[in-house]
PDB file of C-alpha atoms in Angstrom:
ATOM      1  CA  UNK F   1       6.147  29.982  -3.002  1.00 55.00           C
ATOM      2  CA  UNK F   2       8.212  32.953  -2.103  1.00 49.00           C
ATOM      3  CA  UNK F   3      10.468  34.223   1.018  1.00 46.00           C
ATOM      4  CA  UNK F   4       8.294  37.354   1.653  1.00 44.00           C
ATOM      5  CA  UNK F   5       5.359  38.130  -0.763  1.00 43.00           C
ATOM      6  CA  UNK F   6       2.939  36.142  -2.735  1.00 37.00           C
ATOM      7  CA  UNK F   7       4.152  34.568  -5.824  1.00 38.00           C
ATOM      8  CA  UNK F   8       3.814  30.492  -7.439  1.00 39.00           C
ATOM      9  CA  UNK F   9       6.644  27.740  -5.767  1.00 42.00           C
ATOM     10  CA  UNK F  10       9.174  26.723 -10.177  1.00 38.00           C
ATOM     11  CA  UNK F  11      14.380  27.213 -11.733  1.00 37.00           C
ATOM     12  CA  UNK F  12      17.034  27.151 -15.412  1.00 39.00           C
ATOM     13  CA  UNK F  13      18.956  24.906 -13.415  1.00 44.00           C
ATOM     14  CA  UNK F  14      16.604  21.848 -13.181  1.00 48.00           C
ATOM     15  CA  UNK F  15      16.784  19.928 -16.075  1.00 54.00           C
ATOM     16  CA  UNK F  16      17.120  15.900 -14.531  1.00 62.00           C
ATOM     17  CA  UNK F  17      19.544  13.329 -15.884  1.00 58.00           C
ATOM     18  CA  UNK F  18      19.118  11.030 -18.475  1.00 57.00           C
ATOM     19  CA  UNK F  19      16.827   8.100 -17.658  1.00 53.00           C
ATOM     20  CA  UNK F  20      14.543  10.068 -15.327  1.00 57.00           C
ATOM     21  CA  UNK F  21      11.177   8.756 -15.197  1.00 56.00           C
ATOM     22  CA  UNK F  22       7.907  10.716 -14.453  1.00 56.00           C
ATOM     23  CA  UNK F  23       6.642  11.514 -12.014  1.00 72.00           C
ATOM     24  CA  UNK F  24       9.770  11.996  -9.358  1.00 83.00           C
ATOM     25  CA  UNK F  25       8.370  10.760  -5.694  1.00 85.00           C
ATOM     26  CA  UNK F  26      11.303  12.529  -3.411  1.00 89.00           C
ATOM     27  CA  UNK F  27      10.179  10.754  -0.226  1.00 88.00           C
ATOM     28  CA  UNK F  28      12.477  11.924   2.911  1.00 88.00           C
ATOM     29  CA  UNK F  29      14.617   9.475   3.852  1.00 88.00           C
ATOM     30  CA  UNK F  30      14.455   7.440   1.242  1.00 91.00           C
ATOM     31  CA  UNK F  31      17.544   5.227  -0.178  1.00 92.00           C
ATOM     32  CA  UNK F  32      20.156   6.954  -2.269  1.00 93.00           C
ATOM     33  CA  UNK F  33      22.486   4.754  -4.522  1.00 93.00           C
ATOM     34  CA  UNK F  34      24.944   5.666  -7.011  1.00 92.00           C
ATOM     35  CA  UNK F  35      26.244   3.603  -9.684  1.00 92.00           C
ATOM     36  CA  UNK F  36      28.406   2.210  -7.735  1.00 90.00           C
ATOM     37  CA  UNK F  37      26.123   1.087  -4.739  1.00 89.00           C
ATOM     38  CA  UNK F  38      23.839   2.969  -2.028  1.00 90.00           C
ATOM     39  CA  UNK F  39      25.571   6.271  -0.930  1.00 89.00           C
ATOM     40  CA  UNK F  40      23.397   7.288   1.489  1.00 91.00           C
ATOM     41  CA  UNK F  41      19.523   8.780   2.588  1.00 91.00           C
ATOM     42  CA  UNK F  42      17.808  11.765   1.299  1.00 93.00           C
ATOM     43  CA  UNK F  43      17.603  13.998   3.928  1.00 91.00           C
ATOM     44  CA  UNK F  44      16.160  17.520   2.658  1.00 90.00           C
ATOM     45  CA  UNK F  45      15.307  18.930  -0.423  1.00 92.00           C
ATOM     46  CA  UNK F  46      16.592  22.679  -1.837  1.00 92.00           C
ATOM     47  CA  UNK F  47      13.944  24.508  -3.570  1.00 91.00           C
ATOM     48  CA  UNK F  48      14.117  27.967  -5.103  1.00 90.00           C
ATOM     49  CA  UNK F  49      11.109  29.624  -3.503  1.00 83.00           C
ATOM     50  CA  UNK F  50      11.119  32.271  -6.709  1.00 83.00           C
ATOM     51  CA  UNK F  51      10.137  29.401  -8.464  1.00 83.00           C
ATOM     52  CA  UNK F  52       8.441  25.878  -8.129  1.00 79.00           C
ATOM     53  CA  UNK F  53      11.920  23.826  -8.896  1.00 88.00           C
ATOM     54  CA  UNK F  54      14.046  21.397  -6.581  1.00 91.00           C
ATOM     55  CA  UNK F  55      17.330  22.277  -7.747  1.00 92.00           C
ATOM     56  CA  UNK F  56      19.079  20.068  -4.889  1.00 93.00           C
ATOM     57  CA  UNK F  57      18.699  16.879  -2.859  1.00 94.00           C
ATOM     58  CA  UNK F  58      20.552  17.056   0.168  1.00 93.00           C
ATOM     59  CA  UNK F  59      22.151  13.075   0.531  1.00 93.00           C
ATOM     60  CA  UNK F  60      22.932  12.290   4.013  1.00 89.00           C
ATOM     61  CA  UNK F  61      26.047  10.339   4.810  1.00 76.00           C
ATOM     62  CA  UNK F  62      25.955   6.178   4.449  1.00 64.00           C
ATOM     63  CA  UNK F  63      28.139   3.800   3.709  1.00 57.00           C
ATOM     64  CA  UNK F  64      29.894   5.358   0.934  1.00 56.00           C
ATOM     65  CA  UNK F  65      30.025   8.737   2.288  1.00 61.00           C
ATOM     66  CA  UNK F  66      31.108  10.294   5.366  1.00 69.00           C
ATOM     67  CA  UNK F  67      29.486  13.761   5.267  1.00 83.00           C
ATOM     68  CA  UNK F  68      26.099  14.841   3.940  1.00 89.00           C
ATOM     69  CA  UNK F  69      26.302  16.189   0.496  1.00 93.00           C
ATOM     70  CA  UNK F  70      24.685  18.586  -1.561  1.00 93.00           C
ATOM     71  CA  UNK F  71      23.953  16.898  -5.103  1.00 94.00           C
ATOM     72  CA  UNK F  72      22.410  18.687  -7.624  1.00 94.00           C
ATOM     73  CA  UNK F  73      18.704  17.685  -9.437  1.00 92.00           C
ATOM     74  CA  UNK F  74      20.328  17.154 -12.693  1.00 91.00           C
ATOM     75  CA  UNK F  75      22.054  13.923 -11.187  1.00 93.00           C
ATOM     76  CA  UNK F  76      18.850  12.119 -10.765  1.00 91.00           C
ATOM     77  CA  UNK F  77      18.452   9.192 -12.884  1.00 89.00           C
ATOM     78  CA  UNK F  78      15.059   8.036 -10.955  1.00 86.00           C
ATOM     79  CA  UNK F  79      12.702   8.550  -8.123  1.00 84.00           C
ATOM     80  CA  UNK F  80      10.258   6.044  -6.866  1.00 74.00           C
ATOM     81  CA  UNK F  81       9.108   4.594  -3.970  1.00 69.00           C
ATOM     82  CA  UNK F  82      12.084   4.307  -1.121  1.00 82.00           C
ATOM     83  CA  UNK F  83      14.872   4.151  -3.861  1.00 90.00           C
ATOM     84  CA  UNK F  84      16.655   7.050  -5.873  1.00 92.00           C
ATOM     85  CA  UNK F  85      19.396   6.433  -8.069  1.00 92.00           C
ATOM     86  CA  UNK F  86      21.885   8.775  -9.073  1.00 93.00           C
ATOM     87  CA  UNK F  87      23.836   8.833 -12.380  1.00 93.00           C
ATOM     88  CA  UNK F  88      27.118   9.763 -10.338  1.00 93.00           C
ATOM     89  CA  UNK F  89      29.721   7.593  -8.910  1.00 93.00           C
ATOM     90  CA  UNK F  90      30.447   8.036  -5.260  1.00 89.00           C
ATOM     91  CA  UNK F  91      33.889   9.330  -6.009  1.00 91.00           C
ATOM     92  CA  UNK F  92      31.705  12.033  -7.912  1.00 94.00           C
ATOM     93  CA  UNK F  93      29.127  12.888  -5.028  1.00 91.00           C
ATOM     94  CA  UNK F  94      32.251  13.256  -2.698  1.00 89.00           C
ATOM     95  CA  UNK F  95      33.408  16.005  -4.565  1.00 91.00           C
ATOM     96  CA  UNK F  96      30.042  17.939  -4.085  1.00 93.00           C
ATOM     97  CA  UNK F  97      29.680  20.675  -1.341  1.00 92.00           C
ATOM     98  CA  UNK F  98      29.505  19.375   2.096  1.00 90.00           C
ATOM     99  CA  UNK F  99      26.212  20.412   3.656  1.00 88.00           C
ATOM    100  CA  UNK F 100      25.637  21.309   7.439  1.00 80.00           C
ATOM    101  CA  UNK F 101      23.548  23.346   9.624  1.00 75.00           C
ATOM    102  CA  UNK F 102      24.670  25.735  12.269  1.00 66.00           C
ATOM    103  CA  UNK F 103      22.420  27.284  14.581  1.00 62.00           C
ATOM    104  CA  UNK F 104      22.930  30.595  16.296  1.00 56.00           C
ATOM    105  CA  UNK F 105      21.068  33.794  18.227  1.00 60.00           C
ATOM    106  CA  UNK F 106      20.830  37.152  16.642  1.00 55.00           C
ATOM    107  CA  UNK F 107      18.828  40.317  18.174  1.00 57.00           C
ATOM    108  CA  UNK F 108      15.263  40.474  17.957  1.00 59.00           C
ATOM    109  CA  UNK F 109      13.701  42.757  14.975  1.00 60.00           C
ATOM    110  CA  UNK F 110      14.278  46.593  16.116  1.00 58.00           C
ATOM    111  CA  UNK F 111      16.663  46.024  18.776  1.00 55.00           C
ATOM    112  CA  UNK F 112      18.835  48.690  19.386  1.00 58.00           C
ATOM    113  CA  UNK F 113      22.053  49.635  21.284  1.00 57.00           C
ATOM    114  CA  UNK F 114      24.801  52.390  21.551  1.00 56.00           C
ATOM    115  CA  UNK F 115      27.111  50.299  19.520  1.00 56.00           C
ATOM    116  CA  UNK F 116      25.710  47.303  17.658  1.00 58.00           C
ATOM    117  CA  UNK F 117      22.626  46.859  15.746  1.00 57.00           C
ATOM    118  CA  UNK F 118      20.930  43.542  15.219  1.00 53.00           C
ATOM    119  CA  UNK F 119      22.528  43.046  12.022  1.00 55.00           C
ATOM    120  CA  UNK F 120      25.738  43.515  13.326  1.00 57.00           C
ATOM    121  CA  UNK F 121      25.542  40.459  16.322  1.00 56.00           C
ATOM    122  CA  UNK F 122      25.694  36.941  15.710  1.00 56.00           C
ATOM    123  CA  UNK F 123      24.995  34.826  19.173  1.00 54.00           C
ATOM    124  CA  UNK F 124      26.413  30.910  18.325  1.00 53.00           C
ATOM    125  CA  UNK F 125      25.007  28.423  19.383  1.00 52.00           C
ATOM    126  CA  UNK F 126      26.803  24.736  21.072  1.00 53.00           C
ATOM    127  CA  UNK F 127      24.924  22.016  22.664  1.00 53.00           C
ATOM    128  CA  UNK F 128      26.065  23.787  26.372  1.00 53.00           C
ATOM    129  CA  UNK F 129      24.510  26.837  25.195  1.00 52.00           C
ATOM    130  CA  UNK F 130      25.687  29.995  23.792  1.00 51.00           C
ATOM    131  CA  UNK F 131      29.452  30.980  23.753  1.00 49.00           C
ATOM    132  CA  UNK F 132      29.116  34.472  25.277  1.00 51.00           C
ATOM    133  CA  UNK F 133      29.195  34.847  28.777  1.00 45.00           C
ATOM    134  CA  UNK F 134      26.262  37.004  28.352  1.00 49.00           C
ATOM    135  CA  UNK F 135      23.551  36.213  26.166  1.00 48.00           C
ATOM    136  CA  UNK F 136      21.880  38.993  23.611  1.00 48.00           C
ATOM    137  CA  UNK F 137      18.358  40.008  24.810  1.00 52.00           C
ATOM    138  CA  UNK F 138      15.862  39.768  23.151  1.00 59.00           C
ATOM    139  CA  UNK F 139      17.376  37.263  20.782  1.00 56.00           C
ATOM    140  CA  UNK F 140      15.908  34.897  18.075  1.00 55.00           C
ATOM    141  CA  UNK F 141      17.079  31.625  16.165  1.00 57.00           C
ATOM    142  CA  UNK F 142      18.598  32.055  13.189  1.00 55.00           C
ATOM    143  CA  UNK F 143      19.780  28.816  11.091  1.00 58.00           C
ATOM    144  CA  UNK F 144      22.980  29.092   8.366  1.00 61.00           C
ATOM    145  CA  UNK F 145      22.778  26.232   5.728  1.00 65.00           C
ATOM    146  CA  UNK F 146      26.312  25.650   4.000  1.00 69.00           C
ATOM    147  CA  UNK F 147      26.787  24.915   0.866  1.00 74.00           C
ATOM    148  CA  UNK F 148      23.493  26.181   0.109  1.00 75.00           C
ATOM    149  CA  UNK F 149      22.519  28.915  -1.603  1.00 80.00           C
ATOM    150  CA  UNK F 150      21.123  31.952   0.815  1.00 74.00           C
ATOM    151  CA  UNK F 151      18.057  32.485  -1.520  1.00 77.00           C
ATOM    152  CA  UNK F 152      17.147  28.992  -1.543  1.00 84.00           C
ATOM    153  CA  UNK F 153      14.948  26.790   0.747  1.00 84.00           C
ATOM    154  CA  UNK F 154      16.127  24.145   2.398  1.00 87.00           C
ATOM    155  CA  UNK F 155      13.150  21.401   2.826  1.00 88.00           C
ATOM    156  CA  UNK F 156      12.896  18.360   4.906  1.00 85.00           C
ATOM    157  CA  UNK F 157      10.514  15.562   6.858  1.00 81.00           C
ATOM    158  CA  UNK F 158       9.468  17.705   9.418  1.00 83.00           C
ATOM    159  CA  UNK F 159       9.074  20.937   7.825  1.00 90.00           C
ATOM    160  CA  UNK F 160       5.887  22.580   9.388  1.00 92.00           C
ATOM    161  CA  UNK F 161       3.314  23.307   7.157  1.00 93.00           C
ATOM    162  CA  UNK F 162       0.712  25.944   7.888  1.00 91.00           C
ATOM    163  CA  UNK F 163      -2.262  28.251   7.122  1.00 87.00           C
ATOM    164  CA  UNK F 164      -3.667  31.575   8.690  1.00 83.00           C
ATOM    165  CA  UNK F 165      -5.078  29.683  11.913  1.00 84.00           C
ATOM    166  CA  UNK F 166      -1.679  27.849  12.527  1.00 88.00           C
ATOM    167  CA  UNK F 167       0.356  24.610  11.856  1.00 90.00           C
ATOM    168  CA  UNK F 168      -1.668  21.985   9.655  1.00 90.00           C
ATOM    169  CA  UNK F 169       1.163  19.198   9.905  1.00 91.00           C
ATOM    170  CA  UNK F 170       4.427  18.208   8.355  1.00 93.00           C
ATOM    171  CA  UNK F 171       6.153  17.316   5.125  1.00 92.00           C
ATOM    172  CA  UNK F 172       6.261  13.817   3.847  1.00 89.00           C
ATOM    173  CA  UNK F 173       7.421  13.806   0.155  1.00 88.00           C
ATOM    174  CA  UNK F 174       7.821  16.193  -2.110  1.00 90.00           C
ATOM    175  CA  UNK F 175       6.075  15.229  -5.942  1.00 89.00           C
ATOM    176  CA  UNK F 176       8.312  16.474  -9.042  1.00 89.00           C
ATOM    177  CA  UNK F 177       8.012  16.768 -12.353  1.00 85.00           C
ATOM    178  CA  UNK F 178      10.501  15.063 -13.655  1.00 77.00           C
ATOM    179  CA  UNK F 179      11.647  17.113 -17.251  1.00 76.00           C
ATOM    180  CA  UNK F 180      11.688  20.229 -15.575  1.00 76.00           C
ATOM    181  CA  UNK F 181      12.165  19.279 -12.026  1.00 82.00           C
ATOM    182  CA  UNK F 182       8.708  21.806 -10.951  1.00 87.00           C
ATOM    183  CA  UNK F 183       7.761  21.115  -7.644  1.00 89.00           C
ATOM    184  CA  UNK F 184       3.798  19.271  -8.025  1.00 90.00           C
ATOM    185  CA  UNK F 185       2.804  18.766  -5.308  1.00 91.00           C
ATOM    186  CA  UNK F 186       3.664  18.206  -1.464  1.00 91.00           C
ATOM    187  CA  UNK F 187       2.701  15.059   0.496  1.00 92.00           C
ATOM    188  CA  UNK F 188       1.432  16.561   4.531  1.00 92.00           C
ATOM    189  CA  UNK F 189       1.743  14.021   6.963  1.00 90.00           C
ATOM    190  CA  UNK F 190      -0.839  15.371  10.008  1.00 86.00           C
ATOM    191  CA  UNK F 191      -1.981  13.782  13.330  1.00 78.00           C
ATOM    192  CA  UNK F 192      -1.458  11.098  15.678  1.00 73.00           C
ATOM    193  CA  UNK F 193      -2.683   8.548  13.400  1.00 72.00           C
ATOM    194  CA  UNK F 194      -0.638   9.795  10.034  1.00 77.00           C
ATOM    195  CA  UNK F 195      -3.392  11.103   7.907  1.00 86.00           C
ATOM    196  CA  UNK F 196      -1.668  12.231   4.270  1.00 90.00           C
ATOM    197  CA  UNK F 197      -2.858  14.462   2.531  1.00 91.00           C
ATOM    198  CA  UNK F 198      -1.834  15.828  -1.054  1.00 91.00           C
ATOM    199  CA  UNK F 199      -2.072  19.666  -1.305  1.00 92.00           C
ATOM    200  CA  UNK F 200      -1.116  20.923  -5.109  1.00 92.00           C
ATOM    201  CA  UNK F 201       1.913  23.312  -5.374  1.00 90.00           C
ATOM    202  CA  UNK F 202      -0.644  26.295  -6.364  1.00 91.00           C
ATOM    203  CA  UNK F 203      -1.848  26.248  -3.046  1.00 91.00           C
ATOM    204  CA  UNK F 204       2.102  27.422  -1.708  1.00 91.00           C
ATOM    205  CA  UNK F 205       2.000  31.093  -0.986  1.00 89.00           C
ATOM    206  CA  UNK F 206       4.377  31.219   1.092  1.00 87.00           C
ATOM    207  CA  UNK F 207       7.926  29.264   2.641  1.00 87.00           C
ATOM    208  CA  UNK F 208      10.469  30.925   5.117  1.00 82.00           C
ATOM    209  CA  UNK F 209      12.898  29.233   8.338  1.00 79.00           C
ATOM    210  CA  UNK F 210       9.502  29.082   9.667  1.00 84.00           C
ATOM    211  CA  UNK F 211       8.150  26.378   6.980  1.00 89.00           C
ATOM    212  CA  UNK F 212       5.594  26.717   4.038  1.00 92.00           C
ATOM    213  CA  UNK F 213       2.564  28.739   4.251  1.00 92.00           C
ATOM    214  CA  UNK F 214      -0.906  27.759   2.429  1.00 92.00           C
ATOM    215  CA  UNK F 215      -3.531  29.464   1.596  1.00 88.00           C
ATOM    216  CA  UNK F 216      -6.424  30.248   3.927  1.00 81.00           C
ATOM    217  CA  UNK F 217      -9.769  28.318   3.608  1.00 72.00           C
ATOM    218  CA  UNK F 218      -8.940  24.405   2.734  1.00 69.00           C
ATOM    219  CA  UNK F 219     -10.743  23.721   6.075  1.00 74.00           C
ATOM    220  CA  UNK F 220      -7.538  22.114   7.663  1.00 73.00           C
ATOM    221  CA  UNK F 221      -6.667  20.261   4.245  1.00 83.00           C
ATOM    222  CA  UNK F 222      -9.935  17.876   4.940  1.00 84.00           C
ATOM    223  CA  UNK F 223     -11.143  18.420   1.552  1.00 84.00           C
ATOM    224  CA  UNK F 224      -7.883  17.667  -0.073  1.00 88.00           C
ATOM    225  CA  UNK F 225      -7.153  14.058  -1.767  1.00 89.00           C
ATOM    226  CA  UNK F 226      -5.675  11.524   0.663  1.00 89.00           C
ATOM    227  CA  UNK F 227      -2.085   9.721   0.167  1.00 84.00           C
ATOM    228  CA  UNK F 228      -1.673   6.048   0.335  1.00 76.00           C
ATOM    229  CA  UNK F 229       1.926   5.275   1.348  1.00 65.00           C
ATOM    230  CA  UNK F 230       3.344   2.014   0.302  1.00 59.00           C
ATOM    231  CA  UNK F 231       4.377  -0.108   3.426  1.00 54.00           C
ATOM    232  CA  UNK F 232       3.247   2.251   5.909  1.00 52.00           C
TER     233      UNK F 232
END
């Protein structure tokens, strides 16, 4: 999986705690506890895209923390089912980099004028719109993940997934193995009804702010092994 040319999903930084058990089920928005009690939801995962590795969960805020959290792999004790456990305390995940998103507008590829380039102008973004009194045209989305590294992915319920003929559904879980923390496999969630299907890592050729890319010619992910999920 790769940011702009075809390479495999897979990073030195991966290696889970102590107690992990194979395989690691990271369903989104499952509970998180630490040792000392649950500390919140898992809301994303980070995954190097040079590589096939989770090398963060993203924890959202519960009732032990008050801001989402970026908690390394390495602190996973277990993953199962709609329960991870951390080997931190909560006093130790609120010391971890806070994690949010900010949206804003920048100029669309080959835009050009007398004094700025597109790399030079950021448009931000507020719920009333942008801040400018004049907005940059032609403009696209960008999204800025802090406390997240810029060459990593950030991965949640919801992520598109495609192919060459367009969107094939949506992420569910993501399947790790647990002693190096190598991305599996990813659950799709698709249609009205929730069809899941399981689509190996080695199909990944691609994942970008756009989502994950697969390759062409699964026939819409038919052919690929369905998911059962427990109390769904």
């Amino acid at each position: 999986m790769t940011t702009g040319e075809t390479r495999s999903l897979g990073s030195s930084r991966s290696a889970v705690g102590e107690g992990c058990e194979l395989p690691l089920d990271f369903d989104i928005g499952a509970e998180v506890f630490c040792s000392d009690g649950r500390c919140g939801k898992l809301m994303r995962v980070v995954i190097d895209p040079a590589t096939d590795n989770v090398t963060d969960l993203i924890v959202g805020k519960g009732f032990l923390q008050r801001k989402d959290r970026v908690v390394p792999v390495s602190a996973v004790a277990g993953a199962a089912g709609d329960a991870i456990h951390l080997n931190l305390a909560s006093r130790d995940v609120k010391a971890l980099p806070e994690y949010r998103e900010i949206e804003f507008r920048v100029p669309a590829a080959g835009w050009e004028s007398s004094r700025y380039k597109p790399e030079n102008v950021r448009y931000w973004m507020t719920n009333y719109g942008g801040i400018a009194d004049v907005a940059v045209v032609p403009a696209r989305k960008q999204r800025l993940h802090t406390g997240v590294s810029f060459d990593l992915r950030v991965v949640g319920s919801g992520t598109p997934v495609h192919d060459a003929e367009g969107t094939l559904g949506e992420v569910d879980h993501v399947l790790v193995d647990c002693k190096e923390a190598h991305v599996t496999h990813l659950v799709v969630r698709r249609g009205l009804f929730r069809d899941y299907r399981i689509v190996p890592v080695e199909l990944v050729v691609r994942v970008d702010e756009s989502g994950i890319y697969l390759t062409p010619g699964l026939d819409r992910l038919s052919n690929l092994p369905l998911y059962r999920p427990r109390g769904r």
